[in-house]
Short mmCIF file of C-alpha atoms in Angstrom, two decimals:
data_model
loop_
_atom_site.label_atom_id
_atom_site.label_comp_id
_atom_site.label_asym_id
_atom_site.label_seq_id
_atom_site.Cartn_x
_atom_site.Cartn_y
_atom_site.Cartn_z
CA UNK A 17 74.26 99.74 20.83
CA UNK A 18 77.29 99.14 22.94
CA UNK A 19 79.35 96.02 23.27
CA UNK A 20 78.09 95.57 26.78
CA UNK A 21 74.52 95.52 25.62
CA UNK A 22 75.35 93.07 22.87
CA UNK A 23 76.77 90.34 24.99
CA UNK A 24 75.69 91.08 28.51
CA UNK A 25 72.19 91.10 29.78
CA UNK A 26 70.43 94.31 30.70
CA UNK A 27 71.12 93.49 34.31
CA UNK A 28 74.81 93.45 33.53
CA UNK A 29 74.93 89.73 34.18
CA UNK A 30 77.38 88.02 31.93
CA UNK A 31 75.79 85.58 29.56
CA UNK A 32 79.06 83.81 29.15
CA UNK A 33 79.58 80.35 30.56
CA UNK A 34 82.19 79.44 33.04
CA UNK A 35 82.84 76.17 31.27
CA UNK A 36 81.66 74.06 28.39
CA UNK A 37 80.29 71.54 30.86
CA UNK A 38 77.61 73.98 31.96
CA UNK A 39 74.34 73.12 30.29
CA UNK A 40 72.89 75.83 28.09
CA UNK A 41 69.53 75.21 29.71
CA UNK A 42 70.54 77.35 32.65
CA UNK A 43 71.23 80.19 30.23
CA UNK A 44 67.89 79.95 28.49
CA UNK A 45 66.19 81.58 31.43
CA UNK A 46 68.11 84.77 30.64
CA UNK A 47 65.63 86.59 28.46
CA UNK A 48 67.73 89.49 27.19
CA UNK A 49 68.27 89.35 23.45
CA UNK A 50 71.75 89.58 21.98
CA UNK A 51 73.18 90.27 18.56
CA UNK A 52 74.87 87.98 16.08
CA UNK A 53 75.76 89.36 12.68
CA UNK A 54 73.64 92.38 13.45
CA UNK A 55 70.48 90.46 14.30
CA UNK A 56 68.82 90.07 17.65
CA UNK A 57 68.60 86.57 19.02
CA UNK A 58 67.40 84.85 22.16
CA UNK A 59 70.12 84.52 24.78
CA UNK A 60 70.16 80.77 24.24
CA UNK A 61 71.16 81.24 20.61
CA UNK A 62 74.06 83.51 21.55
CA UNK A 63 75.10 81.06 24.22
CA UNK A 64 75.19 78.25 21.68
CA UNK A 65 76.99 80.52 19.21
CA UNK A 66 79.79 81.36 21.64
CA UNK A 67 80.05 77.80 22.91
CA UNK A 68 80.37 76.42 19.41
CA UNK A 69 82.97 78.94 18.24
CA UNK A 70 84.97 78.31 21.42
CA UNK A 71 84.85 74.61 20.61
CA UNK A 72 86.28 75.48 17.20
CA UNK A 73 89.28 76.99 18.99
CA UNK A 74 89.74 73.68 20.86
CA UNK A 75 90.81 71.94 17.65
CA UNK A 76 94.17 73.76 17.59
CA UNK A 77 94.36 75.09 21.15
CA UNK A 78 93.33 71.86 22.86
CA UNK A 79 90.13 70.63 24.52
CA UNK A 80 88.77 73.39 26.75
CA UNK A 81 91.60 75.60 25.48
CA UNK A 82 94.26 73.50 27.23
CA UNK A 83 96.97 72.82 24.66
CA UNK A 84 99.28 69.83 24.46
CA UNK A 85 102.06 71.51 22.53
CA UNK A 86 103.56 74.64 21.01
CA UNK A 87 100.18 76.22 20.23
CA UNK A 88 99.33 78.40 23.26
CA UNK A 89 96.64 77.49 25.76
CA UNK A 90 93.65 79.82 25.97
CA UNK A 91 92.15 78.50 29.19
CA UNK A 92 92.52 80.86 32.12
CA UNK A 93 94.15 83.61 30.10
CA UNK A 94 93.36 87.19 30.96
CA UNK A 95 90.16 88.28 29.25
CA UNK A 96 91.46 91.69 28.22
CA UNK A 97 94.65 90.17 26.89
CA UNK A 98 92.74 87.68 24.71
CA UNK A 99 90.36 90.19 23.18
CA UNK A 100 93.15 92.70 22.61
CA UNK A 101 95.27 90.04 20.91
CA UNK A 102 92.48 89.28 18.46
CA UNK A 103 91.88 92.94 17.72
CA UNK A 104 95.62 93.35 17.14
CA UNK A 105 95.69 90.40 14.76
CA UNK A 106 92.78 91.98 12.97
CA UNK A 107 94.43 95.38 12.63
CA UNK A 108 97.77 93.85 11.68
CA UNK A 109 99.46 95.31 14.75
CA UNK A 110 100.31 91.80 15.87
CA UNK A 111 101.63 89.17 13.49
CA UNK A 112 100.92 85.47 13.53
CA UNK A 113 100.98 82.49 11.20
CA UNK A 114 97.38 81.38 11.60
CA UNK A 115 95.50 83.81 13.83
CA UNK A 116 96.02 86.74 11.50
CA UNK A 117 94.35 84.71 8.75
CA UNK A 118 91.44 84.02 11.10
CA UNK A 119 91.13 87.45 12.66
CA UNK A 120 88.90 89.13 10.08
CA UNK A 121 86.48 86.21 10.18
CA UNK A 122 84.96 87.04 13.55
CA UNK A 123 83.40 90.16 15.03
CA UNK A 124 84.76 92.18 17.93
CA UNK A 125 81.74 91.23 20.00
CA UNK A 126 82.49 87.56 19.33
CA UNK A 127 86.03 88.16 20.52
CA UNK A 128 84.72 89.71 23.72
CA UNK A 129 82.47 86.71 24.34
CA UNK A 130 85.22 84.21 23.52
CA UNK A 131 87.74 86.01 25.72
CA UNK A 132 85.32 85.84 28.64
CA UNK A 133 84.62 82.18 27.91
CA UNK A 134 88.28 81.15 27.95
CA UNK A 135 89.24 83.45 30.82
CA UNK A 136 86.64 81.68 32.96
CA UNK A 137 88.07 78.19 32.41
CA UNK A 138 90.21 77.17 35.37
CA UNK B 121 70.77 98.52 10.69
CA UNK B 122 67.57 96.82 11.67
CA UNK B 123 67.76 94.81 14.83
CA UNK B 124 64.72 92.67 14.33
CA UNK B 125 65.63 89.05 14.47
CA UNK B 126 65.21 87.17 11.26
CA UNK B 127 62.44 84.74 10.70
CA UNK B 128 64.50 81.60 10.98
CA UNK B 129 61.55 79.43 10.07
CA UNK B 130 61.07 81.19 6.79
CA UNK B 131 64.73 81.39 5.94
CA UNK B 132 65.51 77.81 6.59
CA UNK B 133 62.63 76.43 4.60
CA UNK B 134 61.59 72.83 4.78
CA UNK B 135 64.65 71.74 6.71
CA UNK B 136 63.60 73.72 9.71
CA UNK B 137 60.14 72.21 9.91
CA UNK B 138 61.81 68.83 9.98
CA UNK B 139 64.24 70.05 12.60
CA UNK B 140 61.46 71.03 14.96
CA UNK B 141 59.16 68.10 14.33
CA UNK B 142 60.64 65.68 16.88
CA UNK B 143 60.55 68.06 19.84
CA UNK B 144 57.15 67.07 21.04
CA UNK B 145 57.87 63.44 20.30
CA UNK B 146 60.86 63.50 22.62
CA UNK B 147 58.98 65.20 25.37
CA UNK B 148 56.75 62.14 25.42
CA UNK B 149 59.34 59.46 24.91
CA UNK B 150 61.96 60.59 27.38
CA UNK B 151 65.62 60.58 26.51
CA UNK B 152 66.43 61.24 22.88
CA UNK B 153 68.70 58.76 21.16
CA UNK B 154 71.27 59.79 18.56
CA UNK B 155 72.99 57.10 16.51
CA UNK B 156 76.28 58.21 14.98
CA UNK B 157 77.77 56.19 12.13
CA UNK B 158 81.55 56.43 11.86
CA UNK B 159 84.05 57.31 14.61
CA UNK B 160 86.34 59.56 12.63
CA UNK B 161 87.01 63.24 13.25
CA UNK B 162 83.35 64.00 12.49
CA UNK B 163 81.50 61.14 14.14
CA UNK B 164 83.57 60.72 17.30
CA UNK B 165 83.56 64.47 17.91
CA UNK B 166 79.81 64.69 17.43
CA UNK B 167 79.18 61.80 19.82
CA UNK B 168 81.51 63.26 22.45
CA UNK B 169 80.13 66.80 22.32
CA UNK B 170 76.52 65.65 22.34
CA UNK B 171 77.28 63.99 25.66
CA UNK B 172 79.35 66.89 26.98
CA UNK B 173 76.72 69.45 26.13
CA UNK B 174 73.62 67.50 27.14
CA UNK B 175 74.01 64.34 29.17
CA UNK B 176 70.29 63.67 28.73
CA UNK B 177 70.96 62.62 25.13
CA UNK B 178 71.77 58.96 24.63
CA UNK B 179 74.44 58.36 22.03
CA UNK B 180 75.38 55.18 20.18
CA UNK B 181 78.49 55.26 17.99
CA UNK B 182 78.83 52.60 15.29
CA UNK B 183 82.36 52.02 14.00
CA UNK B 184 83.81 48.90 12.35
CA UNK B 185 87.45 49.55 13.33
CA UNK B 186 88.68 48.65 16.81
CA UNK B 187 91.11 51.56 16.70
CA UNK B 188 91.31 54.96 15.11
CA UNK B 189 93.71 55.44 12.19
CA UNK B 190 94.56 59.09 11.65
CA UNK B 191 94.80 60.30 8.07
CA UNK B 192 96.51 63.44 9.34
CA UNK B 193 100.13 62.41 9.92
CA UNK B 194 99.74 59.30 7.71
CA UNK B 195 101.89 61.00 5.04
CA UNK B 196 104.57 61.32 7.72
CA UNK B 197 104.55 57.53 8.08
CA UNK B 198 104.76 57.09 4.31
CA UNK B 199 107.69 59.52 4.24
CA UNK B 200 109.36 57.67 7.10
CA UNK B 201 109.52 60.53 9.60
CA UNK B 202 106.98 58.96 11.98
CA UNK B 203 106.01 55.37 12.77
CA UNK B 204 102.68 53.66 12.20
CA UNK B 205 101.95 53.34 15.92
CA UNK B 206 101.95 57.13 16.22
CA UNK B 207 98.86 57.43 13.99
CA UNK B 208 96.89 54.62 15.65
CA UNK B 209 94.75 55.92 18.49
CA UNK B 210 92.49 54.21 20.99
CA UNK B 211 88.74 54.68 21.28
CA UNK B 212 88.96 53.75 24.96
CA UNK B 213 88.13 57.22 26.29
CA UNK B 214 84.82 57.57 24.47
CA UNK B 215 82.72 55.21 26.65
CA UNK B 216 83.71 57.40 29.60
CA UNK B 217 81.55 60.17 28.15
CA UNK B 218 78.56 57.83 28.19
CA UNK B 219 78.84 56.92 24.53
CA UNK B 220 77.74 53.39 23.68
CA UNK B 221 80.32 52.03 21.23
CA UNK B 222 79.17 49.37 18.77
CA UNK B 223 81.97 47.75 16.77
CA UNK B 224 80.09 46.95 13.60
CA UNK B 225 79.31 48.37 10.16
CA UNK B 226 76.10 50.22 9.38
CA UNK B 227 74.77 48.60 6.23
CA UNK B 228 71.19 49.82 5.96
CA UNK B 229 68.76 52.47 7.18
CA UNK B 230 65.00 52.51 7.31
CA UNK B 231 64.42 56.25 7.43
CA UNK B 232 60.65 55.88 7.92
CA UNK B 233 60.92 53.66 10.97
CA UNK B 234 64.25 55.26 11.94
CA UNK B 235 66.22 52.06 12.33
CA UNK B 236 69.84 51.37 11.37
CA UNK B 237 70.83 47.83 10.41
CA UNK B 238 74.37 46.61 10.98
CA UNK B 239 76.50 44.02 9.22
CA UNK B 240 76.13 41.69 12.19
CA UNK B 241 72.36 41.99 11.96
CA UNK B 242 71.70 44.41 14.81
CA UNK B 243 68.78 46.80 14.45
CA UNK B 244 69.32 50.09 16.28
CA UNK B 245 66.52 52.65 16.56
CA UNK B 246 67.27 56.35 16.47
CA UNK B 247 65.57 59.65 16.97
CA UNK B 248 68.32 61.35 15.01
CA UNK B 249 70.89 59.65 12.80
CA UNK B 250 74.28 61.27 12.17
CA UNK B 251 76.16 59.81 9.21
CA UNK B 252 79.90 60.47 9.31
CA UNK B 253 81.15 57.44 7.40
CA UNK B 254 83.85 59.09 5.31
CA UNK B 255 84.55 58.30 1.71
CA UNK B 256 84.55 55.34 -0.63
CA UNK B 257 86.60 55.12 -3.81
CA UNK B 258 85.15 55.09 -7.32
CA UNK B 259 87.74 52.63 -8.50
CA UNK B 260 85.72 51.74 -11.58
CA UNK B 261 86.70 55.12 -13.02
CA UNK B 262 90.25 53.83 -13.59
CA UNK B 263 90.68 50.79 -15.81
CA UNK B 264 92.78 48.14 -14.10
CA UNK B 265 92.68 49.80 -10.67
CA UNK B 266 90.72 47.07 -8.90
CA UNK B 267 92.98 44.34 -10.28
CA UNK B 268 96.10 46.29 -9.38
CA UNK B 269 94.83 46.94 -5.86
CA UNK B 270 93.90 43.28 -5.40
CA UNK B 271 97.44 42.35 -6.49
CA UNK B 272 98.86 44.79 -3.94
CA UNK B 273 100.64 46.74 -6.68
CA UNK B 274 98.36 49.79 -6.83
CA UNK B 275 97.69 51.59 -3.55
CA UNK B 276 95.66 54.64 -2.60
CA UNK B 277 96.76 54.92 1.04
CA UNK B 278 94.02 57.55 1.22
CA UNK B 279 92.36 55.90 4.18
CA UNK B 280 94.92 55.53 6.93
CA UNK B 281 95.55 51.91 7.85
CA UNK B 282 97.10 48.87 6.17
CA UNK B 283 97.71 50.68 2.88
CA UNK B 284 99.67 53.41 4.69
CA UNK B 285 102.16 50.82 5.88
CA UNK B 286 102.10 48.91 2.57
CA UNK B 287 103.05 52.04 0.63
CA UNK B 288 105.83 52.80 3.08
CA UNK B 289 107.23 49.29 2.59
CA UNK B 290 107.09 49.57 -1.20
CA UNK B 291 109.03 52.83 -1.06
CA UNK B 292 111.60 51.23 1.23
CA UNK B 293 111.97 48.29 -1.19
CA UNK B 294 112.25 50.50 -4.25
CA UNK B 295 115.79 50.69 -5.69
CA UNK B 296 117.62 54.00 -5.91
CA UNK B 297 116.89 55.55 -9.28
CA UNK B 298 113.30 54.29 -9.22
CA UNK B 299 110.18 56.23 -10.15
CA UNK B 300 107.35 56.86 -7.70
CA UNK B 301 104.12 57.85 -9.42
CA UNK B 302 101.50 59.58 -7.32
CA UNK B 303 98.19 60.44 -8.96
CA UNK B 304 95.48 62.58 -7.45
CA UNK B 305 91.88 62.95 -8.58
CA UNK B 306 90.07 66.07 -9.71
CA UNK B 307 88.26 67.99 -6.95
CA UNK B 308 86.42 67.66 -4.73
CA UNK B 309 87.97 64.94 -2.64
CA UNK B 310 89.41 64.21 0.77
CA UNK B 311 92.33 66.42 1.81
CA UNK B 312 93.18 68.55 -1.20
CA UNK B 313 96.69 69.37 0.04
CA UNK B 314 97.47 65.76 0.97
CA UNK B 315 99.03 64.64 -2.33
CA UNK B 316 101.45 67.56 -2.28
CA UNK B 317 102.47 66.86 1.30
CA UNK B 318 102.93 63.20 0.40
CA UNK B 319 105.15 64.07 -2.57
CA UNK B 320 107.18 66.39 -0.32
CA UNK B 321 107.78 63.80 2.39
CA UNK B 322 108.57 60.99 -0.05
CA UNK B 323 111.04 63.39 -1.68
CA UNK B 324 112.52 64.01 1.76
CA UNK B 325 113.00 60.24 2.13
CA UNK B 326 114.48 59.85 -1.35
CA UNK B 327 116.86 62.74 -0.77
CA UNK B 328 118.27 60.99 2.31
CA UNK B 329 118.31 57.43 1.04
CA UNK B 330 117.64 57.19 -2.73
CA UNK B 331 118.82 60.46 -4.25
CA UNK B 332 118.68 59.26 -7.87
CA UNK B 333 114.95 58.53 -7.59
CA UNK B 334 112.15 60.59 -9.10
CA UNK B 335 108.58 61.46 -8.20
CA UNK B 336 106.07 62.02 -10.97
CA UNK B 337 102.82 63.63 -9.86
CA UNK B 338 99.91 63.12 -12.21
CA UNK B 339 97.61 65.73 -10.77
CA UNK B 340 93.91 65.87 -11.57
CA UNK B 341 93.95 69.52 -10.47
CA UNK B 342 94.89 72.38 -12.75
CA UNK B 343 97.81 73.37 -10.50
CA UNK B 344 99.15 72.84 -6.99
CA UNK B 345 95.79 74.10 -5.82
CA UNK B 346 96.35 74.10 -2.08
CA UNK B 347 99.31 75.95 -0.53
CA UNK B 348 100.72 76.14 -4.07
CA UNK B 349 103.43 78.77 -3.55
CA UNK B 350 104.50 77.10 -0.30
CA UNK B 351 104.87 73.65 -1.84
CA UNK B 352 106.56 74.95 -4.97
CA UNK B 353 109.04 76.98 -2.92
CA UNK B 354 109.82 73.96 -0.74
CA UNK B 355 110.28 71.62 -3.71
CA UNK B 356 112.66 74.06 -5.36
CA UNK B 357 114.60 74.66 -2.18
CA UNK B 358 114.75 71.16 -0.67
CA UNK B 359 114.29 68.77 -3.60
CA UNK B 360 115.43 70.47 -6.82
CA UNK B 361 114.62 68.38 -9.88
CA UNK B 362 113.13 65.52 -7.89
CA UNK B 363 109.38 66.21 -8.10
CA UNK B 364 107.95 66.39 -11.59
CA UNK B 365 104.50 67.90 -11.11
CA UNK B 366 102.23 67.41 -14.12
CA UNK B 367 98.98 69.29 -13.58
CA UNK B 368 95.62 68.56 -15.19
CA UNK B 369 96.79 65.07 -15.96
CA UNK B 370 94.00 62.70 -15.05
CA UNK B 371 94.78 58.99 -14.74
CA UNK B 372 92.45 56.72 -16.73
CA UNK B 373 94.18 53.34 -16.63
CA UNK B 374 96.80 51.35 -14.76
CA UNK B 375 98.48 48.05 -15.64
CA UNK B 376 100.09 46.49 -12.60
CA UNK B 377 101.88 43.84 -14.65
CA UNK B 378 103.80 46.28 -16.83
CA UNK B 379 103.67 48.92 -14.04
CA UNK B 380 102.45 51.56 -16.46
CA UNK B 381 100.12 54.36 -15.41
CA UNK B 382 98.13 55.88 -18.27
CA UNK B 383 96.68 59.37 -18.15
CA UNK B 384 94.65 61.32 -20.66
CA UNK B 385 97.97 62.45 -22.12
CA UNK B 386 100.70 59.90 -21.58
CA UNK B 387 101.97 56.54 -20.35
CA UNK B 388 104.29 56.63 -17.35
CA UNK B 389 106.45 53.70 -16.22
CA UNK B 390 106.60 53.38 -12.45
CA UNK B 391 108.35 51.38 -9.76
CA UNK B 392 105.83 52.27 -7.05
CA UNK B 393 102.27 53.27 -7.93
CA UNK B 394 100.08 55.40 -5.66
CA UNK B 395 96.78 56.38 -7.25
CA UNK B 396 94.14 58.24 -5.27
CA UNK B 397 90.88 57.55 -7.11
CA UNK B 398 87.85 59.80 -7.25
CA UNK B 399 85.71 59.56 -4.16
CA UNK B 400 82.14 59.78 -3.02
CA UNK B 401 80.23 59.64 0.26
CA UNK B 402 80.22 56.11 1.64
CA UNK B 403 77.54 53.62 0.63
CA UNK B 404 75.49 54.05 3.81
CA UNK B 405 74.69 57.60 2.64
CA UNK B 406 73.25 56.18 -0.56
CA UNK B 407 71.27 53.62 1.46
CA UNK B 408 69.83 56.42 3.58
CA UNK B 409 68.84 58.32 0.46
CA UNK B 410 70.95 61.37 1.24
CA UNK B 411 73.69 61.07 -1.43
CA UNK B 412 71.72 63.38 -3.66
CA UNK B 413 73.93 66.11 -5.08
CA UNK B 414 73.75 66.62 -8.85
CA UNK B 415 76.38 63.95 -9.51
CA UNK B 416 74.95 61.59 -6.90
CA UNK B 417 78.24 61.43 -5.02
CA UNK B 418 78.01 63.81 -2.05
CA UNK B 419 75.30 64.71 0.47
CA UNK B 420 73.68 68.15 0.57
CA UNK B 421 72.91 69.39 4.10
CA UNK B 422 71.21 72.23 5.90
CA UNK B 423 74.16 74.37 7.03
CA UNK B 424 72.61 75.06 10.45
CA UNK B 425 71.78 71.52 11.53
CA UNK B 426 73.63 69.35 8.96
CA UNK B 427 70.33 67.59 8.37
CA UNK B 428 69.72 66.23 4.89
CA UNK B 429 67.14 68.45 3.16
CA UNK B 430 65.19 65.51 1.76
CA UNK B 431 65.37 62.96 4.60
CA UNK B 432 64.20 64.19 8.02
CA UNK B 433 66.18 63.14 11.11
CA UNK B 434 69.24 62.13 9.07
CA UNK B 435 72.29 64.38 9.43
CA UNK B 436 75.57 64.13 7.53
CA UNK B 437 79.05 65.26 8.60
CA UNK B 438 82.56 65.42 7.27
CA UNK B 439 83.93 64.37 3.92
CA UNK B 440 80.53 63.06 2.80
CA UNK B 441 78.98 66.53 2.82
CA UNK B 442 78.38 68.35 -0.46
CA UNK B 443 79.71 71.85 0.17
CA UNK B 444 82.42 74.36 -0.60
CA UNK B 445 84.16 73.48 2.67
CA UNK B 446 87.45 71.58 2.49
CA UNK B 447 87.17 67.85 3.15
CA UNK B 448 89.49 67.64 6.14
CA UNK B 449 89.63 66.28 9.66
CA UNK B 450 89.62 69.81 11.00
CA UNK B 451 86.43 70.76 9.16
CA UNK B 452 84.78 67.44 10.07
CA UNK B 453 85.48 68.07 13.76
CA UNK B 454 84.08 71.59 13.46
CA UNK B 455 80.95 70.51 11.57
CA UNK B 456 80.41 67.85 14.23
CA UNK B 457 80.27 70.49 16.96
CA UNK B 458 77.84 72.64 15.00
CA UNK B 459 75.61 69.62 14.43
CA UNK B 460 75.89 68.54 18.08
CA UNK B 461 75.06 72.05 19.30
CA UNK B 462 72.08 72.25 16.96
CA UNK B 463 70.77 68.87 18.13
CA UNK B 464 71.09 69.92 21.77
CA UNK B 465 69.02 73.02 21.05
CA UNK B 466 66.43 71.06 19.07
CA UNK B 467 66.04 68.39 21.77
CA UNK B 468 65.60 71.14 24.36
CA UNK B 469 62.93 72.94 22.34
CA UNK B 470 65.15 75.87 21.53
CA UNK B 471 66.14 77.37 18.23
CA UNK B 472 69.50 76.22 16.82
CA UNK B 473 72.06 78.95 16.22
CA UNK B 474 71.23 80.17 12.71
CA UNK B 475 74.71 81.67 12.16
CA UNK B 476 77.29 78.90 12.58
CA UNK B 477 80.92 79.62 11.86
CA UNK B 478 83.51 77.14 10.61
CA UNK B 479 87.23 77.55 11.12
CA UNK B 480 89.35 75.55 8.71
CA UNK B 481 93.03 75.12 9.44
CA UNK B 482 95.31 72.64 7.75
CA UNK B 483 99.03 72.17 8.16
CA UNK B 484 101.20 70.37 5.63
CA UNK B 485 104.77 69.28 6.20
CA UNK B 486 107.34 69.86 3.49
CA UNK B 487 110.22 68.07 5.26
CA UNK B 488 111.00 66.50 8.64
CA UNK B 489 111.30 69.95 10.22
CA UNK B 490 109.17 72.36 8.15
CA UNK B 491 105.42 72.84 7.76
CA UNK B 492 103.06 75.56 6.67
CA UNK B 493 99.39 76.34 7.34
CA UNK B 494 96.31 77.42 5.49
CA UNK B 495 93.59 79.02 7.58
CA UNK B 496 90.15 80.19 6.51
CA UNK B 497 86.99 81.22 8.35
CA UNK B 498 83.62 80.46 6.74
CA UNK B 499 80.39 81.90 8.11
CA UNK B 500 76.96 80.55 7.32
CA UNK B 501 74.75 83.06 5.56
CA UNK B 502 71.08 82.11 6.02
CA UNK B 503 70.06 84.23 3.03
CA UNK B 504 72.41 82.46 0.67
CA UNK B 505 72.07 79.14 2.50
CA UNK B 506 75.81 78.71 2.14
CA UNK B 507 79.04 79.08 4.07
CA UNK B 508 80.81 82.22 2.86
CA UNK B 509 84.57 82.46 2.99
CA UNK B 510 85.66 85.45 5.05
CA UNK B 511 88.41 87.90 4.11
CA UNK B 512 91.93 87.51 5.47
CA UNK B 513 92.23 83.75 5.09
CA UNK B 514 94.78 81.91 3.02
CA UNK B 515 97.97 79.93 3.02
CA UNK B 516 101.45 80.86 4.13
CA UNK B 517 103.89 81.36 1.27
CA UNK B 518 106.69 79.52 3.06
CA UNK B 519 106.99 76.48 5.28
CA UNK B 520 109.21 76.78 8.35
CA UNK B 521 110.24 75.28 11.67
CA UNK B 522 107.86 77.20 13.90
CA UNK B 523 104.92 75.94 11.87
CA UNK B 524 106.31 72.43 12.13
CA UNK B 525 106.06 72.78 15.90
CA UNK B 526 102.50 74.11 15.52
CA UNK B 527 101.71 71.24 13.17
CA UNK B 528 102.77 68.76 15.86
CA UNK B 529 100.65 70.57 18.44
CA UNK B 530 97.70 70.57 16.04
CA UNK B 531 97.91 66.75 15.78
CA UNK B 532 97.98 66.31 19.54
CA UNK B 533 95.16 68.76 20.15
CA UNK B 534 92.75 67.53 17.48
CA UNK B 535 93.33 63.93 18.54
CA UNK B 536 92.67 64.87 22.16
CA UNK B 537 89.63 66.91 21.20
CA UNK B 538 88.16 64.11 19.11
CA UNK B 539 89.12 61.03 21.13
CA UNK B 540 90.62 62.14 24.44
#
């Protein structure tokens, strides 16, 4: 199963939200299952999963990924850049104080979903 | 790898049946009402994100304090590198999210009728109750503590507020060459790295202003258990000979007249006494019948919904939770979002995410320009019904200036995320 199938509907429609303000109810209509931790789930579960992990990022990176200090903002960053950065933290190619300690804790498909989430925030 | 989705009902046991029970009820009654007790990093975050994620949910937030006092950064006030007004934050933004703020104390819960009673006699009905009341101190475990605290000579300063400032003033009044005794309880308790940060920043103050003074740490832990190498390196480098760390040295008694702190091993004469007593989930958790771990001090929860396994419709967040997660503002904020997201799904007749993930980051300062982090990811495993620590996490071995800048940003961002 490819990454695209994991986090994007069969139609190719992104299941990622453009912002946290968007109600998950509009996502629930999307019937395609997705994977978390190797298990298939309804789209609404994956939507909640991504939304909640993204909100975890807000604690350090600021509400909606808009930081008020030296920790970088995530909002509006390039999607490919964000997912590559996380993969590089994971492999050790890129060094960091905190993110390297986090990097092994999430899956590559979660990084793809999170990158799309933050890239979509204006 | 099988791709069949797990049977969440089966895996989650009784807690899930309770989680689904109210769905039909809400469909009939209209807007669901969540009452949140405690506007700390857990409660305020939960209230805010419930409203952000589903504006159909009505949220009432009960909090006795008119303002928010941040435990994170309170050691910086005690060490004199920040002022008290920098850790006092306003609740004024929360009503803008549609949260009804009630300045009062929750004193009782009828979990059958689902009604919370407040100190001022209000009765507030709920569909779901979220308890995020923080800790209370088991001061009766230390002989003489209550008397010493009443006399203003023994402080915990482990809830930010008046005692934060009182401890700062005692340190300022202490003569050079004095002894500051800081005692920490055995785990688990609020902010495991906090006592070590406090010792570091008081040492920073002494080094500048009272260089003949000493700090004696009577530590209920077996070692510097959080960020140990980082703290030890900083103490050796910045404050050689000033911090006398005495591990596994549990305080049993204090006499505020003679200013002697007694541990299981020794008597220590002090000029300023800071004892952090053992803690438990606040009394409202006991009233609600959810303070039911084996010692009767913390609250077990379902890791997906944070609902108490034995009391339907009552959820618990933050330091009060019985778990292997650190008791920190960061974790409380994160748990709050998982709980809020689960409640949104439940109220909308959808399945809550059975695989929540917690990120736990904590910065500690070692001076007025150096900090270091610990960072760990914990993923909920429905089979084990527990959050499992993921590989790669841990603490930095050194504190430095770049992490001090990140520490400052972390304060601003978590305050904004919780209250902004």
